[in-house]
Coordinates of N, CA and C in Angstrom, one line a residue:
M13 N 4.4 -3.4 -19.4 CA 3.3 -2.5 -19.5 C 3.4 -1.6 -18.3
S14 N 3.2 -0.3 -18.4 CA 3.3 0.6 -17.3 C 1.9 1.0 -16.9
G15 N 1.8 1.7 -15.8 CA 0.5 2.2 -15.3 C 0.0 3.4 -16.1
S16 N 0.8 4.0 -17.0 CA 0.4 5.1 -17.7 C -0.6 4.7 -18.8
F17 N -1.4 5.6 -19.2 CA -2.5 5.4 -20.2 C -1.9 5.7 -21.6
G18 N -1.3 4.7 -22.2 CA -0.7 4.8 -23.5 C -1.5 4.5 -24.7
L19 N -0.9 4.7 -25.9 CA -1.7 4.5 -27.1 C -2.2 3.1 -27.2
R20 N -1.5 2.1 -26.8 CA -2.0 0.7 -26.8 C -3.2 0.5 -26.0
E21 N -3.2 1.1 -24.8 CA -4.4 1.0 -23.9 C -5.6 1.8 -24.5
E22 N -5.2 2.9 -25.1 CA -6.3 3.7 -25.7 C -7.1 3.0 -26.7
R23 N -6.5 2.1 -27.4 CA -7.2 1.3 -28.5 C -8.0 0.1 -27.9
M24 N -7.8 -0.2 -26.7 CA -8.5 -1.3 -26.0 C -9.9 -0.8 -25.7
K25 N -10.8 -1.7 -25.8 CA -12.2 -1.4 -25.3 C -12.1 -1.3 -23.8
K26 N -13.1 -0.5 -23.2 CA -13.1 -0.3 -21.8 C -13.1 -1.6 -21.0
R27 N -13.9 -2.5 -21.4 CA -14.1 -3.8 -20.7 C -12.7 -4.5 -20.6
L28 N -12.0 -4.5 -21.7 CA -10.6 -5.1 -21.7 C -9.6 -4.4 -20.8
R29 N -9.7 -3.0 -20.9 CA -8.8 -2.2 -20.0 C -9.1 -2.6 -18.5
K30 N -10.4 -2.7 -18.2 CA -10.7 -3.0 -16.8 C -10.2 -4.4 -16.4
K31 N -10.4 -5.4 -17.3 CA -9.9 -6.8 -17.1 C -8.4 -6.8 -16.9
K32 N -7.7 -6.0 -17.7 CA -6.2 -6.0 -17.6 C -5.6 -5.0 -16.6
H33 N -6.5 -4.3 -15.9 CA -6.0 -3.3 -14.9 C -5.1 -2.3 -15.5
V34 N -5.5 -1.7 -16.7 CA -4.6 -0.7 -17.3 C -5.5 0.6 -17.5
G35 N -4.8 1.7 -17.9 CA -5.5 2.9 -18.1 C -6.2 3.4 -16.9
E36 N -7.4 3.8 -17.0 CA -8.1 4.4 -15.8 C -8.4 3.3 -14.8
F37 N -8.1 2.0 -15.1 CA -8.3 0.9 -14.1 C -7.1 0.4 -13.4
T38 N -6.0 1.2 -13.6 CA -4.7 0.9 -12.9 C -4.9 0.9 -11.4
E39 N -4.4 -0.1 -10.7 CA -4.5 -0.1 -9.3 C -3.1 0.2 -8.7
W40 N -3.1 1.1 -7.7 CA -1.9 1.6 -7.2 C -1.6 1.0 -5.8
G41 N -0.4 0.9 -5.4 CA 0.0 0.4 -4.1 C 1.3 1.0 -3.6
R42 N 1.6 0.8 -2.4 CA 2.8 1.3 -1.8 C 3.3 0.3 -0.7
Q43 N 4.6 0.1 -0.6 CA 5.1 -0.8 0.4 C 5.2 0.0 1.7
L44 N 4.9 -0.6 2.8 CA 4.9 0.0 4.1 C 5.7 -1.0 5.1
V45 N 6.7 -0.4 5.7 CA 7.5 -1.2 6.7 C 7.3 -0.5 8.1
I46 N 6.8 -1.3 9.0 CA 6.5 -0.8 10.4 C 7.4 -1.5 11.4
M47 N 8.1 -0.7 12.2 CA 8.8 -1.2 13.3 C 8.1 -0.8 14.6
R48 N 7.9 -1.9 15.4 CA 7.3 -1.6 16.7 C 8.3 -1.5 17.8
N49 N 7.9 -0.9 18.9 CA 8.9 -0.8 20.0 C 8.7 -1.9 21.1
R50 N 8.0 -2.9 20.7 CA 7.8 -4.1 21.6 C 7.6 -5.3 20.8
R51 N 8.0 -6.5 21.3 CA 7.9 -7.7 20.6 C 6.5 -8.4 20.9
E52 N 6.0 -8.2 22.1 CA 4.8 -8.9 22.5 C 3.6 -8.3 21.8
G53 N 2.5 -9.0 21.7 CA 1.3 -8.5 21.1 C 1.2 -8.3 19.6
F54 N 2.1 -9.0 18.9 CA 2.2 -8.8 17.5 C 0.8 -9.2 16.8
D55 N 0.2 -10.3 17.2 CA -1.0 -10.7 16.5 C -2.1 -9.7 16.8
A56 N -2.2 -9.2 17.9 CA -3.3 -8.1 18.2 C -3.0 -6.9 17.4
F57 N -1.7 -6.5 17.3 CA -1.3 -5.3 16.5 C -1.7 -5.6 15.0
L58 N -1.4 -6.7 14.5 CA -1.6 -7.1 13.1 C -3.1 -7.0 12.8
D59 N -3.9 -7.7 13.7 CA -5.4 -7.6 13.5 C -5.9 -6.2 13.5
A60 N -5.4 -5.4 14.4 CA -5.9 -4.0 14.5 C -5.5 -3.2 13.3
F61 N -4.2 -3.4 12.8 CA -3.7 -2.7 11.6 C -4.6 -3.1 10.4
I62 N -4.9 -4.4 10.2 CA -5.7 -4.8 9.1 C -7.1 -4.2 9.1
E63 N -7.7 -4.4 10.3 CA -9.1 -4.0 10.4 C -9.3 -2.4 10.5
E64 N -8.5 -1.8 11.3 CA -8.7 -0.3 11.5 C -8.0 0.6 10.5
A65 N -6.8 0.2 10.0 CA -6.1 1.1 9.1 C -6.3 0.7 7.7
V66 N -6.3 -0.6 7.4 CA -6.3 -1.0 6.0 C -7.7 -1.2 5.5
E67 N -8.4 -2.2 6.0 CA -9.8 -2.5 5.5 C -10.8 -1.4 5.7
S68 N -10.7 -0.6 6.8 CA -11.6 0.5 7.0 C -11.4 1.6 6.0
N69 N -10.3 1.6 5.3 CA -10.1 2.6 4.2 C -10.3 2.0 2.8
G70 N -10.9 0.8 2.8 CA -11.2 0.2 1.5 C -10.0 -0.4 0.8
C71 N -8.9 -0.7 1.5 CA -7.7 -1.1 0.9 C -7.5 -2.6 1.2
Y72 N -6.5 -3.2 0.6 CA -6.0 -4.6 0.9 C -4.6 -4.5 1.2
C73 N -4.0 -5.5 1.8 CA -2.6 -5.6 2.0 C -2.1 -7.0 2.0
G74 N -0.9 -7.2 1.7 CA -0.3 -8.5 1.7 C 1.2 -8.4 2.1
G75 N 1.7 -9.3 2.8 CA 3.1 -9.3 3.3 C 3.2 -10.1 4.6
G76 N 4.1 -9.7 5.4 CA 4.2 -10.5 6.7 C 5.2 -9.8 7.6
G77 N 5.4 -10.5 8.7 CA 6.3 -10.0 9.7 C 6.2 -10.8 11.0
K78 N 6.9 -10.4 12.0 CA 6.8 -11.1 13.3 C 7.4 -10.2 14.3
E79 N 6.9 -10.4 15.5 CA 7.4 -9.7 16.7 C 7.4 -8.1 16.6
D80 N 8.5 -7.5 16.1 CA 8.5 -6.1 16.1 C 8.6 -5.5 14.7
K81 N 8.4 -6.2 13.7 CA 8.5 -5.7 12.3 C 7.3 -6.2 11.4
L82 N 6.7 -5.4 10.7 CA 5.7 -5.7 9.7 C 6.1 -5.1 8.4
D83 N 6.1 -5.9 7.3 CA 6.5 -5.4 6.0 C 5.4 -5.8 5.0
V84 N 4.6 -4.9 4.5 CA 3.4 -5.2 3.7 C 3.4 -4.3 2.4
V85 N 2.7 -4.7 1.4 CA 2.3 -3.9 0.3 C 0.8 -3.6 0.5
V86 N 0.5 -2.3 0.5 CA -0.9 -1.9 0.7 C -1.5 -1.5 -0.7
E87 N -2.5 -2.2 -1.1 CA -3.2 -1.9 -2.4 C -4.2 -0.8 -2.1
L88 N -4.0 0.4 -2.8 CA -4.7 1.6 -2.5 C -5.9 1.9 -3.5
S89 N -6.0 1.1 -4.5 CA -7.1 1.2 -5.5 C -6.7 2.1 -6.7
R90 N -7.7 2.5 -7.4 CA -7.5 3.4 -8.6 C -7.2 4.8 -8.2
R91 N -6.6 5.5 -9.2 CA -6.4 7.0 -9.0 C -7.6 7.7 -8.7
S92 N -8.8 7.3 -9.3 CA -10.0 8.0 -9.0 C -10.6 7.8 -7.6
D93 N -10.0 6.8 -6.9 CA -10.5 6.5 -5.6 C -9.6 7.2 -4.5
A94 N -8.9 8.2 -4.8 CA -8.1 9.0 -3.9 C -7.1 8.2 -3.1
P95 N -6.1 7.6 -3.7 CA -5.1 6.8 -3.0 C -4.3 7.6 -2.0
D96 N -4.0 8.9 -2.3 CA -3.3 9.7 -1.3 C -4.0 9.9 0.0
A97 N -5.3 10.1 -0.1 CA -6.1 10.3 1.1 C -6.1 9.0 1.9
R98 N -6.2 7.9 1.3 CA -6.1 6.6 2.0 C -4.8 6.4 2.7
V99 N -3.7 6.7 2.0 CA -2.4 6.6 2.7 C -2.3 7.5 3.9
N100 N -2.9 8.7 3.7 CA -2.8 9.7 4.9 C -3.6 9.1 6.1
R101 N -4.7 8.5 5.8 CA -5.5 7.9 6.9 C -4.8 6.7 7.6
I102 N -4.1 5.9 6.8 CA -3.3 4.8 7.3 C -2.1 5.3 8.1
T103 N -1.4 6.3 7.6 CA -0.3 6.8 8.4 C -0.7 7.5 9.6
A104 N -1.9 8.2 9.6 CA -2.4 8.8 10.8 C -2.7 7.8 11.9
W105 N -3.2 6.6 11.4 CA -3.4 5.5 12.4 C -2.1 5.1 13.0
L106 N -1.1 5.0 12.2 CA 0.2 4.6 12.7 C 0.7 5.6 13.7
E107 N 0.5 6.9 13.4 CA 1.0 8.0 14.3 C 0.2 7.9 15.7
S108 N -1.0 7.4 15.7 CA -1.8 7.4 16.9 C -1.4 6.2 17.8
R109 N -0.5 5.3 17.3 CA -0.2 4.1 18.1 C 1.1 4.3 18.9
S110 N 1.0 4.0 20.2 CA 2.2 4.2 21.1 C 3.2 3.0 20.9
D111 N 2.7 1.9 20.3 CA 3.6 0.8 20.0 C 4.3 0.8 18.7
V112 N 4.1 1.9 17.9 CA 4.8 2.0 16.6 C 6.0 2.9 16.8
E113 N 7.2 2.4 16.6 CA 8.4 3.2 16.8 C 8.7 4.0 15.5
T114 N 8.8 3.3 14.4 CA 9.1 4.0 13.1 C 8.3 3.3 12.0
W115 N 8.1 4.0 10.9 CA 7.5 3.4 9.7 C 8.1 4.0 8.5
R116 N 8.2 3.2 7.4 CA 8.7 3.7 6.1 C 7.7 3.4 5.1
L117 N 7.5 4.4 4.1 CA 6.6 4.2 3.1 C 7.3 4.3 1.7
G118 N 7.1 3.3 0.9 CA 7.8 3.2 -0.4 C 7.1 4.1 -1.4
E119 N 7.6 4.1 -2.6 CA 7.0 4.9 -3.7 C 5.8 4.2 -4.2
E120 N 4.9 5.0 -4.8 CA 3.7 4.4 -5.4 C 4.0 3.6 -6.6
F121 N 3.4 2.5 -6.9 CA 3.6 1.7 -8.1 C 2.3 1.0 -8.5
D122 N 2.3 0.6 -9.8 CA 1.2 -0.1 -10.3 C 1.3 -1.6 -9.8
V123 N 0.3 -2.0 -9.0 CA 0.4 -3.3 -8.4 C 0.3 -4.5 -9.3
W124 N -0.3 -4.3 -10.5 CA -0.5 -5.3 -11.5 C 0.7 -5.4 -12.5
H125 N 1.2 -4.2 -12.9 CA 2.2 -4.2 -14.0 C 3.4 -3.4 -13.7
G126 N 3.5 -2.8 -12.5 CA 4.5 -1.9 -12.2 C 5.8 -2.5 -11.8
N127 N 6.8 -1.7 -11.7 CA 8.1 -2.1 -11.3 C 8.3 -1.9 -9.8
F128 N 8.0 -2.9 -9.0 CA 8.1 -2.8 -7.5 C 9.5 -2.8 -7.1
Q129 N 9.9 -1.8 -6.3 CA 11.2 -1.7 -5.8 C 11.1 -1.8 -4.3
D130 N 11.8 -2.7 -3.7 CA 11.7 -2.9 -2.2 C 12.4 -1.7 -1.5
I131 N 11.8 -1.3 -0.4 CA 12.3 -0.2 0.4 C 13.7 -0.6 0.9
D132 N 14.7 0.3 0.7 CA 16.0 0.1 1.3 C 16.3 1.2 2.3
D133 N 17.4 1.2 2.9 CA 17.7 2.2 3.9 C 17.8 3.7 3.4
S134 N 17.8 3.8 2.0 CA 17.9 5.2 1.5 C 16.5 5.9 1.5
V135 N 15.4 5.1 1.7 CA 14.1 5.7 1.7 C 13.9 6.4 3.1
G136 N 13.3 7.6 3.1 CA 13.1 8.3 4.3 C 12.4 7.5 5.4
Q137 N 12.9 7.7 6.6 CA 12.3 7.0 7.7 C 11.6 8.0 8.6
H138 N 10.4 7.6 9.1 CA 9.6 8.5 9.9 C 9.6 7.9 11.4
D139 N 10.0 8.7 12.3 CA 9.9 8.3 13.7 C 8.6 8.8 14.3
S140 N 7.9 7.8 14.9 CA 6.6 8.1 15.5 C 6.8 8.4 17.0
D141 N 6.3 9.5 17.5 CA 6.5 9.8 18.9 C 5.2 9.4 19.7

């Protein structure tokens, strides 16, 4: 099942579409890989990232990392909740950090039913100054 609103989802009652996270209730996410320019202070960085960048934007994330690398999937919510604006605020937070060397952002996907593709080296990389 894809994140698009198809004929099958059209026939579902709204309550069922919400329960199954389809149609207008599809939840979107993106993979984010962050490389830091230092190994110390990872726990403090992780706490700040979750509180200031993710949760303050009404998002959730899951993943992991250690020392100088963090690899997460950020759940951005529904299309009606402006996921692009949320991503922009998260990446602006990354840009403001002196301890972030680079970050990579994967393609948007349906977090419940989508085809997640792990970021590889072909995805554009952004250097933070």
